[in-house]
Amino acid sequence: MSYKTVDVTHKEAFRDILEAKYGVRYVPVVEIGANGVFKAVTEIGLEHSCC
């Protein structure tokens, strides 16, 4: 499984995307998905399932 780290420190547009998709403007956010369907883990300890 591959992953990509995205630094949103000086990228207001990327924080805007996080807010539009998941209602958050902070990190860390782990986005998990496949086949064009993605979910975000935004809280430590949050149970998740994928696809």
PDB file of N, CA, C and O in Angstrom:
ATOM      1  N   MET A   1       0.839  -1.169   0.000  1.00  0.00           N
ATOM      2  CA  MET A   1       0.000   0.000   0.000  1.00  0.00           C
ATOM      3  C   MET A   1       0.888   1.236   0.000  1.00  0.00           C
ATOM      4  O   MET A   1       1.841   1.321   0.756  1.00  0.00           O
ATOM      5  N   SER A   2       0.596   2.208  -0.831  1.00  0.00           N
ATOM      6  CA  SER A   2       1.420   3.412  -0.891  1.00  0.00           C
ATOM      7  C   SER A   2       0.735   4.553  -0.143  1.00  0.00           C
ATOM      8  O   SER A   2      -0.450   4.510   0.152  1.00  0.00           O
ATOM      9  N   TYR A   3       1.518   5.567   0.171  1.00  0.00           N
ATOM     10  CA  TYR A   3       0.975   6.738   0.830  1.00  0.00           C
ATOM     11  C   TYR A   3       1.692   7.977   0.336  1.00  0.00           C
ATOM     12  O   TYR A   3       2.767   7.899  -0.274  1.00  0.00           O
ATOM     13  N   LYS A   4       1.092   9.133   0.583  1.00  0.00           N
ATOM     14  CA  LYS A   4       1.670  10.400   0.173  1.00  0.00           C
ATOM     15  C   LYS A   4       1.501  11.384   1.319  1.00  0.00           C
ATOM     16  O   LYS A   4       0.404  11.514   1.880  1.00  0.00           O
ATOM     17  N   THR A   5       2.579  12.053   1.700  1.00  0.00           N
ATOM     18  CA  THR A   5       2.520  13.080   2.722  1.00  0.00           C
ATOM     19  C   THR A   5       2.327  14.424   2.038  1.00  0.00           C
ATOM     20  O   THR A   5       3.049  14.745   1.090  1.00  0.00           O
ATOM     21  N   VAL A   6       1.346  15.195   2.498  1.00  0.00           N
ATOM     22  CA  VAL A   6       1.081  16.517   1.926  1.00  0.00           C
ATOM     23  C   VAL A   6       1.218  17.548   3.038  1.00  0.00           C
ATOM     24  O   VAL A   6       0.480  17.515   4.021  1.00  0.00           O
ATOM     25  N   ASP A   7       2.166  18.465   2.900  1.00  0.00           N
ATOM     26  CA  ASP A   7       2.380  19.533   3.879  1.00  0.00           C
ATOM     27  C   ASP A   7       1.439  20.693   3.543  1.00  0.00           C
ATOM     28  O   ASP A   7       1.546  21.290   2.483  1.00  0.00           O
ATOM     29  N   VAL A   8       0.516  20.997   4.454  1.00  0.00           N
ATOM     30  CA  VAL A   8      -0.445  22.071   4.207  1.00  0.00           C
ATOM     31  C   VAL A   8      -0.063  23.365   4.940  1.00  0.00           C
ATOM     32  O   VAL A   8      -0.838  24.316   4.973  1.00  0.00           O
ATOM     33  N   THR A   9       1.149  23.407   5.487  1.00  0.00           N
ATOM     34  CA  THR A   9       1.579  24.536   6.313  1.00  0.00           C
ATOM     35  C   THR A   9       1.369  25.878   5.627  1.00  0.00           C
ATOM     36  O   THR A   9       0.797  26.788   6.201  1.00  0.00           O
ATOM     37  N   HIS A  10       1.832  26.031   4.430  1.00  0.00           N
ATOM     38  CA  HIS A  10       1.742  27.316   3.720  1.00  0.00           C
ATOM     39  C   HIS A  10       0.844  27.205   2.492  1.00  0.00           C
ATOM     40  O   HIS A  10       1.028  27.928   1.525  1.00  0.00           O
ATOM     41  N   LYS A  11      -0.134  26.315   2.559  1.00  0.00           N
ATOM     42  CA  LYS A  11      -1.010  26.079   1.412  1.00  0.00           C
ATOM     43  C   LYS A  11      -2.469  26.222   1.840  1.00  0.00           C
ATOM     44  O   LYS A  11      -3.151  25.255   2.159  1.00  0.00           O
ATOM     45  N   GLU A  12      -2.930  27.457   1.859  1.00  0.00           N
ATOM     46  CA  GLU A  12      -4.300  27.753   2.271  1.00  0.00           C
ATOM     47  C   GLU A  12      -5.322  26.982   1.437  1.00  0.00           C
ATOM     48  O   GLU A  12      -6.332  26.507   1.955  1.00  0.00           O
ATOM     49  N   ALA A  13      -5.059  26.823   0.153  1.00  0.00           N
ATOM     50  CA  ALA A  13      -5.995  26.102  -0.723  1.00  0.00           C
ATOM     51  C   ALA A  13      -6.152  24.647  -0.289  1.00  0.00           C
ATOM     52  O   ALA A  13      -7.259  24.100  -0.359  1.00  0.00           O
ATOM     53  N   PHE A  14      -5.084  24.020   0.177  1.00  0.00           N
ATOM     54  CA  PHE A  14      -5.177  22.637   0.635  1.00  0.00           C
ATOM     55  C   PHE A  14      -6.013  22.548   1.914  1.00  0.00           C
ATOM     56  O   PHE A  14      -6.780  21.616   2.107  1.00  0.00           O
ATOM     57  N   ARG A  15      -5.861  23.545   2.804  1.00  0.00           N
ATOM     58  CA  ARG A  15      -6.685  23.564   4.019  1.00  0.00           C
ATOM     59  C   ARG A  15      -8.151  23.799   3.659  1.00  0.00           C
ATOM     60  O   ARG A  15      -9.048  23.249   4.287  1.00  0.00           O
ATOM     61  N   ASP A  16      -8.401  24.599   2.620  1.00  0.00           N
ATOM     62  CA  ASP A  16      -9.773  24.803   2.140  1.00  0.00           C
ATOM     63  C   ASP A  16     -10.372  23.475   1.659  1.00  0.00           C
ATOM     64  O   ASP A  16     -11.553  23.202   1.891  1.00  0.00           O
ATOM     65  N   ILE A  17      -9.575  22.653   1.004  1.00  0.00           N
ATOM     66  CA  ILE A  17     -10.043  21.348   0.528  1.00  0.00           C
ATOM     67  C   ILE A  17     -10.406  20.452   1.707  1.00  0.00           C
ATOM     68  O   ILE A  17     -11.448  19.802   1.711  1.00  0.00           O
ATOM     69  N   LEU A  18      -9.551  20.428   2.738  1.00  0.00           N
ATOM     70  CA  LEU A  18      -9.854  19.635   3.934  1.00  0.00           C
ATOM     71  C   LEU A  18     -11.168  20.085   4.567  1.00  0.00           C
ATOM     72  O   LEU A  18     -11.985  19.268   4.980  1.00  0.00           O
ATOM     73  N   GLU A  19     -11.367  21.397   4.608  1.00  0.00           N
ATOM     74  CA  GLU A  19     -12.597  21.910   5.212  1.00  0.00           C
ATOM     75  C   GLU A  19     -13.828  21.527   4.384  1.00  0.00           C
ATOM     76  O   GLU A  19     -14.853  21.104   4.926  1.00  0.00           O
ATOM     77  N   ALA A  20     -13.718  21.624   3.079  1.00  0.00           N
ATOM     78  CA  ALA A  20     -14.855  21.283   2.211  1.00  0.00           C
ATOM     79  C   ALA A  20     -15.179  19.791   2.274  1.00  0.00           C
ATOM     80  O   ALA A  20     -16.352  19.408   2.301  1.00  0.00           O
ATOM     81  N   LYS A  21     -14.161  18.953   2.296  1.00  0.00           N
ATOM     82  CA  LYS A  21     -14.381  17.503   2.279  1.00  0.00           C
ATOM     83  C   LYS A  21     -14.756  16.927   3.634  1.00  0.00           C
ATOM     84  O   LYS A  21     -15.614  16.048   3.717  1.00  0.00           O
ATOM     85  N   TYR A  22     -14.092  17.420   4.710  1.00  0.00           N
ATOM     86  CA  TYR A  22     -14.219  16.764   6.010  1.00  0.00           C
ATOM     87  C   TYR A  22     -14.586  17.701   7.158  1.00  0.00           C
ATOM     88  O   TYR A  22     -14.712  17.262   8.295  1.00  0.00           O
ATOM     89  N   GLY A  23     -14.716  18.991   6.888  1.00  0.00           N
ATOM     90  CA  GLY A  23     -15.097  19.932   7.934  1.00  0.00           C
ATOM     91  C   GLY A  23     -13.994  20.259   8.910  1.00  0.00           C
ATOM     92  O   GLY A  23     -14.275  20.712  10.022  1.00  0.00           O
ATOM     93  N   VAL A  24     -12.733  20.045   8.532  1.00  0.00           N
ATOM     94  CA  VAL A  24     -11.597  20.360   9.402  1.00  0.00           C
ATOM     95  C   VAL A  24     -10.570  21.188   8.637  1.00  0.00           C
ATOM     96  O   VAL A  24     -10.477  21.105   7.421  1.00  0.00           O
ATOM     97  N   ARG A  25      -9.814  22.011   9.361  1.00  0.00           N
ATOM     98  CA  ARG A  25      -8.742  22.798   8.744  1.00  0.00           C
ATOM     99  C   ARG A  25      -7.400  22.492   9.413  1.00  0.00           C
ATOM    100  O   ARG A  25      -6.454  23.235   9.290  1.00  0.00           O
ATOM    101  N   TYR A  26      -7.352  21.402  10.162  1.00  0.00           N
ATOM    102  CA  TYR A  26      -6.146  21.065  10.907  1.00  0.00           C
ATOM    103  C   TYR A  26      -5.618  19.712  10.443  1.00  0.00           C
ATOM    104  O   TYR A  26      -6.286  18.982   9.723  1.00  0.00           O
ATOM    105  N   VAL A  27      -4.428  19.412  10.862  1.00  0.00           N
ATOM    106  CA  VAL A  27      -3.818  18.122  10.568  1.00  0.00           C
ATOM    107  C   VAL A  27      -3.407  17.494  11.886  1.00  0.00           C
ATOM    108  O   VAL A  27      -3.275  18.194  12.882  1.00  0.00           O
ATOM    109  N   PRO A  28      -3.204  16.234  12.007  1.00  0.00           N
ATOM    110  CA  PRO A  28      -3.118  15.288  10.906  1.00  0.00           C
ATOM    111  C   PRO A  28      -4.495  14.806  10.452  1.00  0.00           C
ATOM    112  O   PRO A  28      -5.429  14.746  11.248  1.00  0.00           O
ATOM    113  N   VAL A  29      -4.586  14.523   9.189  1.00  0.00           N
ATOM    114  CA  VAL A  29      -5.748  13.879   8.590  1.00  0.00           C
ATOM    115  C   VAL A  29      -5.209  12.723   7.760  1.00  0.00           C
ATOM    116  O   VAL A  29      -4.298  12.901   6.959  1.00  0.00           O
ATOM    117  N   VAL A  30      -5.742  11.553   7.986  1.00  0.00           N
ATOM    118  CA  VAL A  30      -5.354  10.392   7.202  1.00  0.00           C
ATOM    119  C   VAL A  30      -6.535  10.072   6.296  1.00  0.00           C
ATOM    120  O   VAL A  30      -7.620   9.773   6.774  1.00  0.00           O
ATOM    121  N   GLU A  31      -6.310  10.175   5.001  1.00  0.00           N
ATOM    122  CA  GLU A  31      -7.359   9.890   4.028  1.00  0.00           C
ATOM    123  C   GLU A  31      -7.138   8.482   3.491  1.00  0.00           C
ATOM    124  O   GLU A  31      -6.062   8.156   3.013  1.00  0.00           O
ATOM    125  N   ILE A  32      -8.170   7.652   3.609  1.00  0.00           N
ATOM    126  CA  ILE A  32      -8.074   6.254   3.212  1.00  0.00           C
ATOM    127  C   ILE A  32      -9.125   5.998   2.149  1.00  0.00           C
ATOM    128  O   ILE A  32     -10.278   6.419   2.298  1.00  0.00           O
ATOM    129  N   GLY A  33      -8.735   5.313   1.083  1.00  0.00           N
ATOM    130  CA  GLY A  33      -9.742   5.025   0.081  1.00  0.00           C
ATOM    131  C   GLY A  33      -9.234   4.211  -1.081  1.00  0.00           C
ATOM    132  O   GLY A  33      -8.057   3.871  -1.170  1.00  0.00           O
ATOM    133  N   ALA A  34     -10.171   3.907  -1.953  1.00  0.00           N
ATOM    134  CA  ALA A  34      -9.870   3.166  -3.169  1.00  0.00           C
ATOM    135  C   ALA A  34     -11.003   3.385  -4.157  1.00  0.00           C
ATOM    136  O   ALA A  34     -12.135   3.687  -3.768  1.00  0.00           O
ATOM    137  N   ASN A  35     -10.705   3.261  -5.408  1.00  0.00           N
ATOM    138  CA  ASN A  35     -11.701   3.367  -6.467  1.00  0.00           C
ATOM    139  C   ASN A  35     -12.483   4.672  -6.416  1.00  0.00           C
ATOM    140  O   ASN A  35     -13.679   4.699  -6.665  1.00  0.00           O
ATOM    141  N   GLY A  36     -11.817   5.767  -6.058  1.00  0.00           N
ATOM    142  CA  GLY A  36     -12.456   7.070  -6.037  1.00  0.00           C
ATOM    143  C   GLY A  36     -13.320   7.351  -4.822  1.00  0.00           C
ATOM    144  O   GLY A  36     -13.959   8.389  -4.750  1.00  0.00           O
ATOM    145  N   VAL A  37     -13.356   6.440  -3.840  1.00  0.00           N
ATOM    146  CA  VAL A  37     -14.132   6.643  -2.615  1.00  0.00           C
ATOM    147  C   VAL A  37     -13.146   6.791  -1.459  1.00  0.00           C
ATOM    148  O   VAL A  37     -12.351   5.895  -1.202  1.00  0.00           O
ATOM    149  N   PHE A  38     -13.210   7.933  -0.775  1.00  0.00           N
ATOM    150  CA  PHE A  38     -12.266   8.216   0.298  1.00  0.00           C
ATOM    151  C   PHE A  38     -12.988   8.591   1.575  1.00  0.00           C
ATOM    152  O   PHE A  38     -14.047   9.192   1.545  1.00  0.00           O
ATOM    153  N   LYS A  39     -12.394   8.230   2.711  1.00  0.00           N
ATOM    154  CA  LYS A  39     -12.852   8.623   4.030  1.00  0.00           C
ATOM    155  C   LYS A  39     -11.652   9.194   4.766  1.00  0.00           C
ATOM    156  O   LYS A  39     -10.515   8.890   4.426  1.00  0.00           O
ATOM    157  N   ALA A  40     -11.907   9.978   5.794  1.00  0.00           N
ATOM    158  CA  ALA A  40     -10.807  10.576   6.550  1.00  0.00           C
ATOM    159  C   ALA A  40     -10.852  10.133   7.996  1.00  0.00           C
ATOM    160  O   ALA A  40     -11.917  10.030   8.595  1.00  0.00           O
ATOM    161  N   VAL A  41      -9.683   9.874   8.536  1.00  0.00           N
ATOM    162  CA  VAL A  41      -9.519   9.653   9.970  1.00  0.00           C
ATOM    163  C   VAL A  41      -8.952  10.965  10.498  1.00  0.00           C
ATOM    164  O   VAL A  41      -7.852  11.366  10.128  1.00  0.00           O
ATOM    165  N   THR A  42      -9.729  11.653  11.336  1.00  0.00           N
ATOM    166  CA  THR A  42      -9.317  12.974  11.830  1.00  0.00           C
ATOM    167  C   THR A  42      -9.091  12.988  13.332  1.00  0.00           C
ATOM    168  O   THR A  42      -8.689  14.002  13.867  1.00  0.00           O
ATOM    169  N   GLU A  43      -9.384  11.875  14.011  1.00  0.00           N
ATOM    170  CA  GLU A  43      -9.203  11.822  15.452  1.00  0.00           C
ATOM    171  C   GLU A  43      -8.436  10.561  15.834  1.00  0.00           C
ATOM    172  O   GLU A  43      -8.683   9.493  15.289  1.00  0.00           O
ATOM    173  N   ILE A  44      -7.532  10.697  16.769  1.00  0.00           N
ATOM    174  CA  ILE A  44      -6.776   9.550  17.246  1.00  0.00           C
ATOM    175  C   ILE A  44      -7.726   8.588  17.939  1.00  0.00           C
ATOM    176  O   ILE A  44      -8.589   8.988  18.713  1.00  0.00           O
ATOM    177  N   GLY A  45      -7.574   7.307  17.637  1.00  0.00           N
ATOM    178  CA  GLY A  45      -8.386   6.305  18.268  1.00  0.00           C
ATOM    179  C   GLY A  45      -9.724   6.059  17.584  1.00  0.00           C
ATOM    180  O   GLY A  45     -10.495   5.226  18.014  1.00  0.00           O
ATOM    181  N   LEU A  46     -10.023   6.803  16.519  1.00  0.00           N
ATOM    182  CA  LEU A  46     -11.278   6.641  15.814  1.00  0.00           C
ATOM    183  C   LEU A  46     -11.239   5.363  14.989  1.00  0.00           C
ATOM    184  O   LEU A  46     -10.336   5.147  14.204  1.00  0.00           O
ATOM    185  N   GLU A  47     -12.210   4.485  15.206  1.00  0.00           N
ATOM    186  CA  GLU A  47     -12.294   3.251  14.426  1.00  0.00           C
ATOM    187  C   GLU A  47     -12.695   3.598  13.006  1.00  0.00           C
ATOM    188  O   GLU A  47     -13.477   4.535  12.783  1.00  0.00           O
ATOM    189  N   HIS A  48     -12.194   2.876  12.047  1.00  0.00           N
ATOM    190  CA  HIS A  48     -12.545   3.139  10.660  1.00  0.00           C
ATOM    191  C   HIS A  48     -12.572   1.842   9.878  1.00  0.00           C
ATOM    192  O   HIS A  48     -11.990   0.840  10.261  1.00  0.00           O
ATOM    193  N   SER A  49     -13.278   1.894   8.802  1.00  0.00           N
ATOM    194  CA  SER A  49     -13.259   0.793   7.857  1.00  0.00           C
ATOM    195  C   SER A  49     -13.154   1.400   6.472  1.00  0.00           C
ATOM    196  O   SER A  49     -13.585   2.512   6.250  1.00  0.00           O
ATOM    197  N   CYS A  50     -12.579   0.672   5.608  1.00  0.00           N
ATOM    198  CA  CYS A  50     -12.357   1.208   4.277  1.00  0.00           C
ATOM    199  C   CYS A  50     -12.954   0.308   3.223  1.00  0.00           C
ATOM    200  O   CYS A  50     -12.796  -0.898   3.286  1.00  0.00           O
ATOM    201  N   CYS A  51     -13.615   0.852   2.338  1.00  0.00           N
ATOM    202  CA  CYS A  51     -14.088   0.332   1.071  1.00  0.00           C
ATOM    203  C   CYS A  51     -14.605  -1.058   1.141  1.00  0.00           C
ATOM    204  O   CYS A  51     -14.137  -2.078   1.097  1.00  0.00           O
TER     205      CYS A  51
END
